[in-house]
Amino acid sequence: MSKLSVTLLFIGVSLVVVCDGSPVSSESSESSESRETNVVQKILNNVREQCIQNTGSDAAFDGFMLSYQMAWMCVADFDTENFKIDYGLLTNATREAFFSKYCPKGRTLASCLAGSLKVMQPCVEVAAFEMGDVLLRTIPQALDLACHNDGEIVFKLKDEQRKECMAQKADEISTCFNMLGNTGQYVIDFTELTQEQCSALTNVRQCMKDILKSCDLAEIVNVYEIPINAILPLTSCLNQTEQQNVNLHENNSIVEISGA
């Protein structure tokens, strides 16, 4: 629970607890709020323990909390609500204005979150920090591709024929992601991937590539592959692939010797 996924879960759960300003008027809602508060408290305790483990004291915990607040300020500045509204209204006539507005804001968001993550560093594990840092550093490159020519690649997602194609493949898409369910975990910890999970991720990626290509959305693959290709070398999947290659080479050598 001390890895990057904990930080993200902490942020998500805290948003529900802290930002929901609706009045509590029933026993069930009070019970739900109590459970959420307990979850947040447990996560905070885990983060504090990680701070102590990394630095020898919990002094860095205050910095973590400030960084958490900074992260939400980053997101608030991006204005996700208006982004969703504007994307829903996106047309060929508004493409230039939309991408001219949100692509720079996306780069600013990535830079802002990277600064926030850096302050969190004393309270997260090394592998988790490295993955988060690499992920955020790939966002500008992914945005360069996604925003090229007024979002030409992304705008294809608004095409009615392509949307219909993807809608017709909803069951196939579900089947793709159900492959992850075979690992026995709903949330995958990228810092400790098993061989089974590595294989499942490979299968899901290929499955989604095939679907997107069949709907003439192959270029979308190039966008999301940028962060994926940057992160996977930091996981155990790379070591397992290298070991498989070594084993294959050794097996081939044995066959050659036997046949000599």
Short mmCIF file of C-alpha atoms in Angstrom, two decimals:
data_model
loop_
_atom_site.label_atom_id
_atom_site.label_comp_id
_atom_site.label_asym_id
_atom_site.label_seq_id
_atom_site.Cartn_x
_atom_site.Cartn_y
_atom_site.Cartn_z
CA MET A 1 0.00 0.00 0.00
CA SER A 2 3.02 2.32 0.06
CA LYS A 3 3.53 2.46 -3.67
CA LEU A 4 2.41 5.01 -6.24
CA SER A 5 -0.97 3.32 -6.50
CA VAL A 6 -1.55 4.22 -2.84
CA THR A 7 -0.88 7.86 -3.56
CA LEU A 8 -3.36 7.82 -6.43
CA LEU A 9 -5.94 5.96 -4.36
CA PHE A 10 -5.42 8.43 -1.54
CA ILE A 11 -6.08 11.33 -3.88
CA GLY A 12 -9.18 9.69 -5.33
CA VAL A 13 -10.73 8.70 -2.02
CA SER A 14 -9.89 12.03 -0.44
CA LEU A 15 -11.68 13.81 -3.25
CA VAL A 16 -14.85 11.91 -2.42
CA VAL A 17 -14.58 12.63 1.30
CA VAL A 18 -13.31 16.19 1.27
CA CYS A 19 -15.01 17.64 -1.80
CA ASP A 20 -18.49 16.20 -1.35
CA GLY A 21 -20.22 19.11 0.34
CA SER A 22 -23.71 17.61 0.35
CA PRO A 23 -25.38 17.39 3.78
CA VAL A 24 -25.46 14.03 5.52
CA SER A 25 -29.05 13.22 6.27
CA SER A 26 -29.28 9.46 6.72
CA GLU A 27 -27.72 6.72 8.77
CA SER A 28 -26.52 4.93 5.64
CA SER A 29 -24.72 8.03 4.34
CA GLU A 30 -23.13 8.56 7.75
CA SER A 31 -21.95 4.96 7.69
CA SER A 32 -20.56 5.39 4.18
CA GLU A 33 -18.75 8.58 5.15
CA SER A 34 -17.31 6.83 8.19
CA ARG A 35 -15.97 3.99 6.05
CA GLU A 36 -14.43 6.44 3.60
CA THR A 37 -12.82 8.36 6.43
CA ASN A 38 -11.36 5.13 7.81
CA VAL A 39 -9.94 4.24 4.39
CA VAL A 40 -8.34 7.66 4.03
CA GLN A 41 -6.90 7.45 7.54
CA LYS A 42 -5.44 4.03 6.82
CA ILE A 43 -3.82 5.31 3.64
CA LEU A 44 -2.43 8.34 5.45
CA ASN A 45 -0.93 6.04 8.07
CA ASN A 46 0.69 3.94 5.35
CA VAL A 47 2.12 7.03 3.67
CA ARG A 48 3.48 8.28 7.00
CA GLU A 49 5.10 4.87 7.62
CA GLN A 50 6.72 5.03 4.19
CA CYS A 51 8.07 8.50 5.01
CA ILE A 52 9.65 7.10 8.18
CA GLN A 53 11.03 4.08 6.34
CA ASN A 54 12.61 6.26 3.65
CA THR A 55 13.92 9.13 5.77
CA GLY A 56 14.02 7.96 9.38
CA SER A 57 11.29 10.37 10.52
CA ASP A 58 7.82 11.57 9.56
CA ALA A 59 8.98 15.15 8.94
CA ALA A 60 8.50 14.72 5.18
CA PHE A 61 4.83 13.84 5.69
CA ASP A 62 3.85 17.51 5.93
CA GLY A 63 5.55 18.06 2.59
CA PHE A 64 3.60 15.16 1.14
CA MET A 65 0.31 16.72 2.25
CA LEU A 66 1.28 20.09 0.77
CA SER A 67 2.22 18.32 -2.44
CA TYR A 68 -1.15 16.59 -2.49
CA GLN A 69 -2.87 19.97 -2.27
CA MET A 70 -0.57 21.28 -5.00
CA ALA A 71 -1.57 18.37 -7.25
CA TRP A 72 -5.23 19.31 -6.94
CA MET A 73 -4.41 22.91 -7.75
CA CYS A 74 -2.68 21.64 -10.90
CA VAL A 75 -5.81 19.75 -11.91
CA ALA A 76 -8.06 22.69 -11.04
CA ASP A 77 -6.01 25.00 -13.27
CA PHE A 78 -6.49 22.59 -16.17
CA ASP A 79 -10.28 22.80 -15.66
CA THR A 80 -11.37 19.25 -16.44
CA GLU A 81 -15.08 20.11 -16.38
CA ASN A 82 -14.82 22.64 -19.20
CA PHE A 83 -12.48 20.29 -21.04
CA LYS A 84 -15.15 17.57 -21.04
CA ILE A 85 -17.83 20.03 -22.15
CA ASP A 86 -15.68 21.47 -24.93
CA TYR A 87 -14.65 18.01 -26.12
CA GLY A 88 -18.29 16.96 -26.25
CA LEU A 89 -19.01 19.97 -28.49
CA LEU A 90 -15.88 19.50 -30.60
CA THR A 91 -16.39 19.92 -34.35
CA ASN A 92 -14.12 20.48 -37.30
CA ALA A 93 -14.90 24.19 -37.00
CA THR A 94 -13.78 24.35 -33.35
CA ARG A 95 -10.77 22.03 -33.64
CA GLU A 96 -8.15 24.73 -33.92
CA ALA A 97 -9.44 26.69 -30.92
CA PHE A 98 -9.87 23.54 -28.81
CA PHE A 99 -6.40 22.12 -29.32
CA SER A 100 -4.75 25.53 -29.17
CA LYS A 101 -6.30 25.95 -25.74
CA TYR A 102 -5.95 22.52 -24.16
CA CYS A 103 -2.66 21.21 -25.55
CA PRO A 104 -0.60 23.92 -23.80
CA LYS A 105 -2.73 23.43 -20.67
CA GLY A 106 -1.98 19.70 -20.83
CA ARG A 107 1.76 20.35 -20.94
CA THR A 108 1.46 22.77 -18.03
CA LEU A 109 -0.53 20.17 -16.08
CA ALA A 110 2.13 17.51 -16.64
CA SER A 111 4.89 19.88 -15.53
CA CYS A 112 2.90 20.96 -12.48
CA LEU A 113 2.18 17.37 -11.42
CA ALA A 114 5.85 16.47 -11.93
CA GLY A 115 6.78 19.20 -9.46
CA SER A 116 4.20 17.90 -7.01
CA LEU A 117 5.47 14.33 -7.37
CA LYS A 118 9.02 15.45 -6.68
CA VAL A 119 7.96 16.78 -3.27
CA MET A 120 6.22 13.45 -2.60
CA GLN A 121 9.43 11.52 -3.33
CA PRO A 122 10.52 11.01 0.31
CA CYS A 123 7.22 9.25 1.03
CA VAL A 124 7.01 6.84 -1.92
CA GLU A 125 9.13 3.89 -2.94
CA VAL A 126 11.93 4.45 -5.44
CA ALA A 127 10.39 2.31 -8.18
CA ALA A 128 7.02 4.02 -7.83
CA PHE A 129 8.59 7.48 -8.01
CA GLU A 130 10.62 6.57 -11.09
CA MET A 131 7.53 5.27 -12.89
CA GLY A 132 5.49 8.35 -12.02
CA ASP A 133 8.32 10.63 -13.08
CA VAL A 134 8.83 8.82 -16.40
CA LEU A 135 5.08 8.80 -17.08
CA LEU A 136 4.76 12.54 -16.57
CA ARG A 137 7.84 13.24 -18.69
CA THR A 138 6.32 11.33 -21.63
CA ILE A 139 3.11 13.36 -21.65
CA PRO A 140 4.54 16.30 -23.66
CA GLN A 141 5.74 13.88 -26.35
CA ALA A 142 2.35 12.16 -26.45
CA LEU A 143 0.66 15.55 -26.65
CA ASP A 144 2.90 16.60 -29.53
CA LEU A 145 1.56 13.65 -31.49
CA ALA A 146 -2.05 13.95 -30.33
CA CYS A 147 -2.17 17.71 -30.98
CA HIS A 148 -0.44 17.66 -34.37
CA ASN A 149 -2.36 19.43 -37.13
CA ASP A 150 -5.10 20.63 -34.77
CA GLY A 151 -5.56 17.22 -33.19
CA GLU A 152 -5.97 15.33 -36.45
CA ILE A 153 -5.46 11.94 -34.79
CA VAL A 154 -7.72 12.59 -31.80
CA PHE A 155 -10.43 14.16 -33.93
CA LYS A 156 -10.87 10.84 -35.70
CA LEU A 157 -12.53 9.64 -32.50
CA LYS A 158 -15.38 12.05 -33.27
CA ASP A 159 -16.01 10.54 -36.69
CA GLU A 160 -19.44 8.88 -36.70
CA GLN A 161 -18.39 5.81 -38.69
CA ARG A 162 -15.42 5.16 -36.43
CA LYS A 163 -17.55 5.74 -33.32
CA GLU A 164 -20.10 3.25 -34.63
CA CYS A 165 -17.34 0.76 -35.35
CA MET A 166 -16.02 1.03 -31.80
CA ALA A 167 -19.55 0.78 -30.37
CA GLN A 168 -20.10 -2.44 -32.28
CA LYS A 169 -16.92 -3.84 -30.78
CA ALA A 170 -17.88 -3.10 -27.17
CA ASP A 171 -18.00 -6.80 -26.30
CA GLU A 172 -14.59 -7.37 -27.89
CA ILE A 173 -13.14 -4.47 -25.90
CA SER A 174 -14.55 -5.95 -22.69
CA THR A 175 -12.98 -9.26 -23.62
CA CYS A 176 -9.63 -7.52 -24.05
CA PHE A 177 -9.68 -6.03 -20.57
CA ASN A 178 -11.10 -9.17 -19.01
CA MET A 179 -7.70 -10.68 -19.78
CA LEU A 180 -6.39 -8.64 -16.87
CA GLY A 181 -8.96 -10.31 -14.63
CA ASN A 182 -7.21 -13.61 -15.18
CA THR A 183 -4.32 -12.30 -13.10
CA GLY A 184 -6.56 -12.43 -10.03
CA GLN A 185 -6.14 -8.71 -9.31
CA TYR A 186 -8.38 -5.79 -10.19
CA VAL A 187 -5.59 -3.26 -9.61
CA ILE A 188 -2.19 -4.06 -11.05
CA ASP A 189 0.88 -2.86 -9.18
CA PHE A 190 3.31 -1.99 -11.96
CA THR A 191 6.23 -2.03 -9.53
CA GLU A 192 5.77 -5.75 -8.86
CA LEU A 193 4.36 -7.35 -12.00
CA THR A 194 4.30 -11.13 -12.12
CA GLN A 195 5.02 -13.10 -15.28
CA GLU A 196 1.30 -13.83 -15.57
CA GLN A 197 0.48 -10.12 -15.39
CA CYS A 198 3.17 -9.24 -17.93
CA SER A 199 1.68 -11.76 -20.34
CA ALA A 200 -1.82 -10.42 -19.68
CA LEU A 201 -0.73 -6.83 -20.36
CA THR A 202 0.93 -7.89 -23.62
CA ASN A 203 -2.26 -9.64 -24.70
CA VAL A 204 -4.45 -6.66 -23.79
CA ARG A 205 -2.23 -4.25 -25.72
CA GLN A 206 -2.31 -6.42 -28.83
CA CYS A 207 -6.04 -7.00 -28.49
CA MET A 208 -6.76 -3.25 -28.32
CA LYS A 209 -4.36 -2.54 -31.18
CA ASP A 210 -6.24 -4.98 -33.40
CA ILE A 211 -9.61 -3.41 -32.53
CA LEU A 212 -8.43 0.16 -33.09
CA LYS A 213 -6.81 -0.76 -36.39
CA SER A 214 -9.98 -2.48 -37.58
CA CYS A 215 -11.86 0.79 -36.94
CA ASP A 216 -9.24 2.87 -38.78
CA LEU A 217 -7.90 4.29 -35.51
CA ALA A 218 -4.43 2.77 -35.66
CA GLU A 219 -2.76 6.15 -35.11
CA ILE A 220 -4.37 6.40 -31.67
CA VAL A 221 -2.21 3.43 -30.70
CA ASN A 222 0.91 5.50 -31.37
CA VAL A 223 -0.22 8.07 -28.79
CA TYR A 224 -0.87 5.76 -25.85
CA GLU A 225 2.12 3.56 -26.67
CA ILE A 226 4.47 6.45 -25.83
CA PRO A 227 3.91 6.32 -22.03
CA ILE A 228 3.49 2.53 -22.04
CA ASN A 229 6.79 1.95 -23.84
CA ALA A 230 8.50 4.32 -21.42
CA ILE A 231 7.18 2.63 -18.28
CA LEU A 232 7.46 -1.06 -19.16
CA PRO A 233 11.29 -1.07 -19.24
CA LEU A 234 11.13 -0.09 -15.56
CA THR A 235 9.02 -3.13 -14.70
CA SER A 236 9.90 -6.77 -14.18
CA CYS A 237 8.36 -7.50 -17.60
CA LEU A 238 11.60 -6.39 -19.26
CA ASN A 239 13.67 -8.75 -17.11
CA GLN A 240 11.30 -11.60 -17.85
CA THR A 241 11.47 -10.91 -21.58
CA GLU A 242 15.27 -10.83 -21.46
CA GLN A 243 15.33 -14.08 -19.48
CA GLN A 244 13.01 -15.71 -22.01
CA ASN A 245 15.36 -14.61 -24.80
CA VAL A 246 18.34 -16.03 -22.88
CA ASN A 247 16.53 -19.33 -22.36
CA LEU A 248 15.58 -19.45 -26.03
CA HIS A 249 19.19 -18.79 -27.05
CA GLU A 250 20.44 -21.51 -24.69
CA ASN A 251 17.87 -23.99 -26.00
CA ASN A 252 18.86 -23.22 -29.58
CA SER A 253 22.53 -23.70 -28.67
CA ILE A 254 21.76 -27.09 -27.12
CA VAL A 255 19.88 -28.14 -30.25
CA GLU A 256 22.78 -27.05 -32.44
CA ILE A 257 25.29 -28.97 -30.30
CA SER A 258 23.08 -32.06 -30.26
CA GLY A 259 22.74 -31.94 -34.02
CA ALA A 260 26.46 -31.42 -34.62
#
